[in-house]
Coordinates of C-alpha atoms in Angstrom, one line a residue:
M1 CA -15.8 -20.0 -7.8
E2 CA -12.6 -20.6 -9.7
T3 CA -10.5 -19.3 -12.6
S4 CA -7.5 -20.9 -14.3
N5 CA -5.0 -19.5 -11.8
H6 CA -7.0 -18.4 -8.7
T7 CA -9.7 -19.5 -6.3
V8 CA -11.6 -17.6 -3.8
F9 CA -10.1 -17.8 -0.3
E10 CA -12.1 -17.0 2.8
N11 CA -10.1 -16.1 5.9
T12 CA -11.3 -16.4 9.5
I13 CA -12.7 -12.8 9.6
G14 CA -14.9 -13.0 6.5
I15 CA -12.9 -11.2 3.8
T16 CA -12.7 -12.7 0.3
I17 CA -9.4 -12.4 -1.5
W18 CA -7.7 -14.2 -4.4
K19 CA -5.5 -17.1 -3.6
P20 CA -3.3 -18.7 -6.3
I21 CA -3.9 -22.4 -6.9
V22 CA -1.5 -23.1 -9.7
P23 CA 2.1 -22.5 -8.6
I24 CA 4.9 -21.8 -11.1
E25 CA 8.3 -23.3 -11.3
E26 CA 11.2 -21.0 -10.5
D27 CA 12.5 -19.1 -13.5
R28 CA 10.5 -21.1 -16.0
S29 CA 7.2 -19.3 -16.1
P30 CA 6.2 -15.7 -16.8
P31 CA 5.9 -13.5 -13.7
G32 CA 2.5 -12.6 -12.4
K33 CA 0.9 -16.0 -12.6
C34 CA 1.1 -16.9 -8.9
L35 CA 3.3 -16.5 -5.9
G36 CA 6.3 -18.4 -7.0
A37 CA 6.0 -21.9 -5.5
R38 CA 6.5 -25.0 -7.6
R39 CA 4.5 -28.2 -7.5
T40 CA 5.8 -31.2 -5.7
T41 CA 5.0 -34.7 -6.8
S42 CA 2.0 -34.7 -4.5
G43 CA 0.6 -31.6 -6.3
G44 CA 1.0 -29.3 -3.3
P45 CA 3.1 -26.1 -3.2
H46 CA 6.8 -26.3 -2.6
L47 CA 7.7 -23.6 0.0
E48 CA 11.5 -24.0 0.2
N49 CA 12.6 -21.1 -1.9
P50 CA 12.0 -17.7 -0.4
K51 CA 13.7 -15.9 -3.3
T52 CA 11.2 -17.3 -5.7
Y53 CA 8.3 -16.2 -3.5
R54 CA 9.9 -12.7 -3.1
K55 CA 10.3 -12.2 -6.8
A56 CA 6.9 -13.3 -7.7
I57 CA 5.1 -11.4 -4.9
W58 CA 6.5 -8.0 -5.9
S59 CA 5.8 -8.7 -9.6
E60 CA 2.3 -10.0 -9.0
Q61 CA -0.3 -7.8 -10.8
D62 CA -3.2 -8.8 -8.6
P63 CA -3.0 -6.5 -5.5
A64 CA -5.0 -9.0 -3.4
A65 CA -2.6 -11.7 -4.4
R66 CA 0.3 -9.5 -3.3
V67 CA -1.3 -9.2 0.1
L68 CA -1.8 -12.9 0.4
G69 CA 1.7 -13.4 -0.9
F70 CA 3.1 -11.1 1.7
I71 CA 1.3 -13.2 4.4
I72 CA 2.4 -16.5 3.0
H73 CA 6.0 -15.5 2.3
T74 CA 6.4 -14.0 5.7
A75 CA 5.0 -17.2 7.3
V76 CA 7.4 -19.3 5.2
H77 CA 10.5 -17.1 6.0
R78 CA 9.7 -17.2 9.8
R79 CA 8.9 -20.9 9.6
F80 CA 5.4 -20.5 11.1
S81 CA 3.4 -23.5 11.9
D82 CA -0.1 -23.7 10.4
M83 CA -1.7 -22.3 13.5
E84 CA 0.9 -19.5 13.7
Q85 CA 0.2 -18.7 10.0
K86 CA -3.5 -18.4 10.7
R87 CA -3.0 -16.2 13.6
F88 CA -0.6 -13.9 11.6
M89 CA -3.2 -13.8 8.7
R90 CA -5.9 -12.8 11.1
K91 CA -3.7 -10.2 12.7
V92 CA -2.9 -8.6 9.3
F93 CA -6.6 -8.3 8.2
Q94 CA -7.8 -7.3 11.7
S95 CA -5.2 -4.5 11.6
L96 CA -6.9 -3.2 8.4
W97 CA -10.4 -3.4 10.0
N98 CA -9.2 -1.6 13.1
G99 CA -7.3 1.0 11.2
L100 CA -10.4 2.0 9.2
A101 CA -12.7 2.1 12.2
R102 CA -13.0 5.9 12.4
T103 CA -13.7 6.3 8.7
R104 CA -16.2 3.4 8.7
Q105 CA -18.0 4.7 11.7
A106 CA -18.0 8.4 11.0
A107 CA -18.7 8.4 7.3
F108 CA -19.1 5.1 5.5
G109 CA -21.2 3.7 8.3
R110 CA -23.7 6.5 7.5
I111 CA -23.6 5.6 3.8
A112 CA -24.2 1.9 4.7
Q113 CA -27.2 3.0 6.7
L114 CA -28.6 5.1 3.8
L115 CA -28.2 2.2 1.4
G116 CA -30.3 -0.3 3.3
A117 CA -33.4 -2.1 2.3
T118 CA -35.3 1.0 1.1
E119 CA -36.4 2.4 -2.2
I120 CA -34.2 4.8 -4.1
T121 CA -35.6 8.3 -3.9
E122 CA -34.4 11.8 -4.8
A123 CA -33.9 12.5 -1.1
L124 CA -31.6 9.4 -0.8
W125 CA -29.5 10.7 -3.7
E126 CA -29.0 14.0 -2.0
D127 CA -28.1 12.4 1.3
L128 CA -25.7 10.0 -0.4
E129 CA -24.0 13.0 -2.1
A130 CA -23.6 14.8 1.2
A131 CA -22.3 11.7 2.9
L132 CA -19.6 11.1 0.3
I133 CA -18.4 14.7 0.5
Q134 CA -18.4 14.4 4.3
A135 CA -16.2 11.3 3.9
D136 CA -13.7 13.5 2.1
V137 CA -14.1 11.8 -1.2
G138 CA -14.1 15.3 -2.7
V139 CA -16.7 17.3 -4.6
R140 CA -15.3 16.6 -8.0
V141 CA -15.0 12.9 -7.5
T142 CA -18.4 12.7 -5.7
M143 CA -20.1 14.4 -8.7
E144 CA -18.5 11.9 -11.1
L145 CA -19.6 9.0 -8.8
M146 CA -23.2 10.3 -8.6
D147 CA -23.4 10.7 -12.4
R148 CA -22.2 7.2 -13.0
L149 CA -24.5 5.7 -10.3
R150 CA -27.6 7.5 -11.6
G151 CA -26.8 6.3 -15.1
R152 CA -26.3 2.7 -14.0
V153 CA -29.5 2.8 -11.9
R154 CA -31.5 3.9 -14.9
Q155 CA -29.8 1.5 -17.3
E156 CA -30.1 -1.5 -15.0
G157 CA -33.5 -0.7 -13.7
I158 CA -32.5 -0.7 -10.1
T159 CA -35.0 0.6 -7.5
R160 CA -33.7 -0.7 -4.1
A161 CA -31.0 1.1 -2.2
D162 CA -29.3 -2.1 -1.1
F163 CA -28.5 -2.9 -4.7
L164 CA -27.2 0.7 -5.1
R165 CA -24.7 -0.1 -2.4
T166 CA -23.2 -2.8 -4.5
L167 CA -22.9 -0.4 -7.4
L168 CA -21.3 2.2 -5.2
K169 CA -18.6 -0.3 -4.0
Q170 CA -17.9 -1.2 -7.6
E171 CA -17.5 2.4 -8.7
L172 CA -15.3 3.2 -5.7
R173 CA -13.1 0.2 -6.7
A174 CA -12.9 1.4 -10.3
L175 CA -11.5 4.8 -9.0
L176 CA -8.6 3.0 -7.4
G177 CA -7.7 1.0 -10.5
D178 CA -5.2 -1.8 -10.8
P179 CA -1.6 -0.8 -10.1
P180 CA 1.3 -2.0 -12.2
P181 CA 3.7 -4.5 -10.6
L182 CA 6.3 -3.2 -8.3
N183 CA 9.6 -2.6 -10.0
L184 CA 11.4 -4.7 -7.4
G185 CA 12.8 -8.2 -7.0
R186 CA 14.7 -8.4 -10.3
R187 CA 18.2 -7.0 -9.5
P188 CA 21.2 -7.8 -7.2
L189 CA 20.8 -4.3 -5.6
E190 CA 17.8 -2.1 -5.7
V191 CA 17.1 1.4 -4.4
V192 CA 13.8 2.9 -3.1
L193 CA 13.6 6.6 -2.3
V194 CA 11.0 7.6 0.3
V195 CA 9.9 11.2 0.1
G196 CA 7.4 13.4 1.9
V197 CA 7.0 16.4 4.1
N198 CA 8.0 16.4 7.8
G199 CA 5.3 15.2 10.1
S200 CA 3.8 12.7 7.6
G201 CA 5.4 9.7 9.3
K202 CA 8.0 9.3 6.6
T203 CA 11.0 8.3 8.8
T204 CA 9.0 5.7 10.8
T205 CA 7.5 4.4 7.6
V206 CA 11.0 3.8 6.2
A207 CA 11.8 1.6 9.2
K208 CA 8.5 -0.3 8.8
L209 CA 9.2 -0.9 5.2
A210 CA 12.6 -2.2 6.1
Y211 CA 11.1 -4.6 8.6
Q212 CA 8.5 -5.8 6.1
F213 CA 11.1 -6.5 3.4
Q214 CA 13.5 -8.1 5.9
Q215 CA 10.8 -10.5 7.0
Q216 CA 10.5 -11.6 3.4
G217 CA 14.2 -12.5 3.2
R218 CA 15.7 -9.4 1.7
R219 CA 19.0 -7.9 3.0
V220 CA 18.0 -4.3 3.7
L221 CA 20.3 -1.3 4.4
L222 CA 18.9 2.2 5.4
A223 CA 20.2 5.6 4.3
A224 CA 19.4 8.4 6.7
A225 CA 19.6 11.1 4.0
D226 CA 17.3 13.5 5.8
T227 CA 20.2 15.5 7.2
F228 CA 18.4 18.9 7.5
R229 CA 15.8 18.0 10.1
A230 CA 17.2 18.0 13.7
A231 CA 17.6 14.5 15.1
A232 CA 16.1 12.9 11.9
G233 CA 19.1 10.6 11.7
E234 CA 18.9 9.6 15.3
Q235 CA 15.2 8.9 14.9
L236 CA 15.8 6.6 12.0
E237 CA 18.6 4.8 13.9
I238 CA 16.3 4.1 16.8
W239 CA 13.6 2.7 14.5
A240 CA 16.2 0.8 12.5
E241 CA 17.4 -0.9 15.7
R242 CA 13.8 -1.9 16.5
A243 CA 13.4 -3.4 13.1
G244 CA 16.8 -5.2 13.3
V245 CA 18.1 -3.4 10.2
P246 CA 21.4 -1.5 9.8
C247 CA 21.4 2.2 9.0
I248 CA 24.1 4.6 7.7
S249 CA 23.8 8.3 8.6
G250 CA 25.8 11.4 8.3
Q251 CA 26.4 14.5 10.3
P252 CA 23.5 17.0 10.7
G253 CA 23.5 19.3 7.8
A254 CA 25.7 17.0 5.7
D255 CA 25.1 16.5 2.0
P256 CA 22.2 14.0 1.6
G257 CA 23.6 12.8 -1.7
A258 CA 26.9 12.0 0.0
V259 CA 25.0 9.9 2.6
L260 CA 23.2 7.9 -0.1
F261 CA 26.5 7.5 -2.0
D262 CA 28.2 6.0 1.1
T263 CA 25.2 3.8 1.7
L264 CA 25.2 2.4 -1.8
Q265 CA 28.9 1.7 -1.6
A266 CA 28.5 -0.1 1.7
A267 CA 25.5 -2.1 0.3
R268 CA 27.6 -3.3 -2.7
A269 CA 30.6 -4.2 -0.5
R270 CA 28.5 -6.0 2.2
G271 CA 26.1 -7.8 -0.1
Y272 CA 22.9 -6.0 0.7
D273 CA 20.2 -6.2 -2.0
L274 CA 17.8 -3.3 -1.1
V275 CA 18.6 0.2 0.0
L276 CA 15.7 2.3 1.5
A277 CA 16.6 6.0 1.7
D278 CA 14.9 8.5 4.0
T279 CA 15.0 12.0 2.4
A280 CA 14.6 15.6 3.4
G281 CA 11.1 16.8 4.1
R282 CA 11.6 20.5 4.6
L283 CA 14.1 23.2 3.8
H284 CA 13.9 27.0 3.8
T285 CA 11.9 27.1 0.6
K286 CA 10.0 24.5 -1.5
Y287 CA 12.4 25.1 -4.4
N288 CA 15.4 24.2 -2.3
L289 CA 13.7 21.0 -1.1
M290 CA 12.9 19.8 -4.6
Q291 CA 16.4 20.6 -5.8
E292 CA 17.9 18.6 -3.0
L293 CA 15.6 15.6 -3.8
K294 CA 16.6 15.8 -7.4
K295 CA 20.3 15.7 -6.4
V296 CA 19.7 12.6 -4.3
R297 CA 17.8 10.9 -7.2
N298 CA 20.7 11.7 -9.5
V299 CA 23.2 10.1 -7.1
A300 CA 21.2 6.9 -7.1
A301 CA 20.9 7.0 -10.9
K302 CA 24.7 7.4 -11.4
M303 CA 25.7 4.6 -9.0
I304 CA 23.0 1.9 -9.8
P305 CA 21.5 1.1 -13.2
D306 CA 17.9 2.4 -13.6
A307 CA 17.9 3.6 -10.0
P308 CA 15.9 4.7 -8.1
H309 CA 13.7 1.7 -8.9
E310 CA 10.8 3.0 -6.8
V311 CA 10.0 6.5 -5.4
W312 CA 7.3 6.3 -2.7
L313 CA 5.6 9.4 -1.4
V314 CA 4.4 9.3 2.2
L315 CA 1.1 11.2 2.8
D316 CA -0.6 11.9 6.1
A317 CA -4.2 10.6 5.8
I318 CA -5.2 13.0 8.6
T319 CA -4.7 16.0 6.2
G320 CA -7.2 14.5 3.8
Q321 CA -7.4 16.2 0.4
N322 CA -4.9 18.8 1.5
A323 CA -2.3 16.1 0.6
L324 CA -3.2 16.6 -3.1
P325 CA -0.8 19.6 -3.7
Q326 CA 2.0 17.7 -2.0
A327 CA 1.5 14.8 -4.3
R328 CA 1.6 16.9 -7.4
E329 CA 4.7 18.8 -6.4
F330 CA 6.7 15.8 -5.4
H331 CA 5.6 13.9 -8.5
Q332 CA 6.7 16.7 -10.7
A333 CA 10.1 17.0 -9.0
V334 CA 11.2 13.4 -8.5
G335 CA 8.8 11.1 -10.5
V336 CA 6.9 9.4 -7.7
T337 CA 5.9 5.9 -8.5
G338 CA 3.6 5.1 -5.6
L339 CA 1.9 6.4 -2.5
I340 CA 1.9 5.4 1.1
L341 CA -0.9 6.7 3.3
T342 CA -0.1 6.8 7.0
K343 CA -2.2 7.4 10.1
L344 CA -5.4 6.0 8.7
D345 CA -6.2 4.7 12.2
G346 CA -6.3 8.3 13.5
T347 CA -8.7 9.9 11.0
A348 CA -12.2 9.7 9.6
K349 CA -10.9 11.1 6.3
G350 CA -10.1 7.7 4.7
G351 CA -12.3 8.6 1.8
A352 CA -9.6 11.0 0.6
I353 CA -7.8 8.0 -0.8
F354 CA -10.3 8.0 -3.7
A355 CA -9.7 11.6 -4.5
I356 CA -5.9 11.3 -4.3
A357 CA -5.8 8.2 -6.5
R358 CA -8.2 9.8 -9.0
E359 CA -6.6 13.3 -9.2
V360 CA -2.9 12.3 -9.0
G361 CA -3.1 9.0 -10.9
L362 CA -0.6 7.2 -8.8
P363 CA -1.1 3.8 -7.2
V364 CA -1.4 3.4 -3.4
R365 CA 1.2 0.8 -2.4
F366 CA 1.0 0.7 1.4
I367 CA -1.3 2.0 4.2
G368 CA -0.4 2.7 7.8
V369 CA -2.9 1.6 10.4
G370 CA -1.0 1.9 13.6
E371 CA 2.3 2.6 15.3
G372 CA 3.8 -0.9 15.3
L373 CA 6.3 -2.2 12.9
E374 CA 3.7 -4.6 11.5
D375 CA 1.1 -2.0 11.1
L376 CA 2.2 -1.0 7.6
L377 CA 0.1 -3.1 5.2
P378 CA 0.4 -3.8 1.4
F379 CA -2.6 -1.9 -0.1
D380 CA -5.4 -4.1 -1.5
A381 CA -8.2 -2.0 -3.0
D382 CA -10.8 -4.8 -2.6
A383 CA -10.0 -5.4 1.1
F384 CA -9.9 -1.6 1.7
I385 CA -13.4 -1.0 0.3
E386 CA -14.8 -4.0 2.2
G387 CA -13.2 -2.6 5.3
L388 CA -15.1 0.7 4.8
F389 CA -18.5 -1.0 4.6
E390 CA -18.1 -4.2 6.6
N391 CA -17.6 -5.0 10.3
A392 CA -14.9 -7.5 11.2
S393 CA -17.6 -10.2 11.5
G394 CA -18.3 -9.7 7.8
T395 CA -21.7 -7.9 8.2
S396 CA -22.4 -4.5 6.7
S397 CA -22.0 -1.5 8.9
G398 CA -25.2 0.0 10.0
T399 CA -27.2 -3.2 9.5

């Protein structure tokens, strides 16, 4: 199966993703066509320019291609051998499978069992509706799904439940949509604000993001702008040291905007090309928190053209749909551009991602599936849905 720019790639644990087969030449072709390698005279990809890979990965419109691009670029930057690259690839996707284990076993495993080789009955419809709500997909989204599935079953003349499972996966995929390209990899210095409430895993996520971007060849500097939470700066400094990334922090209670100002000045002077800013997650009132976040955003905008270039909201997946009000409030205050769902490995409420994406209308950019630096993964909707229904061997749950 091939298209003009992609071919199906099967990795060692059975997941199908898109792999580009027609590389582009650096700075000569429009972004989004592939991962940024250029052809050699032998027709194979040329892997000597990490900057080209980096720019193309983060402008790539196909989420699955971004995931594969992340793997390939990291392998190139670390100078992996072919065997090491395969091991790294398997580790990335195995992390996804392991991280979704609780959701798959507790909720979507039940759905996979329902949609086996049986006839579609009214009782099956009722059980499927209950299972989706139990998976924290949400009542409203579940009702929409059920209406669409019933309509397609009637229209397409489907009578077997195993074919209904295929329709369900398609409809769940449609809920997540296709996110726009990341607004990164195009400027000499870029700024990402990371926002979220205390306890969501925000500070550790900032360090994991720094590690990911550094592995792709970017020069990253952290801003510890959460100056109101006790020991927040010290926590980020510890994680920054683990990630091998420098961090600038202020005194407890200092002005967060001043910390970001100092960090951006240092980034310019020292040649860093990406600043990741940890921000306050709690003040005495919600109003004060949002006002402080607006101030931090304004500091970035005044110092760097078009900054912040991304604003990512960290949500704790364990809270399920309770994260919806947070997403709305932060989006209204600071213009969130993407979501990061953490702690998916510790919850059976992974289905909430569908409700959050549907209700808030923001793309999911990363998911956290563990405590390690490499356990923050670029989000790929296709791999995520397969991970809900499939075992690591590639067989359906419950079969």
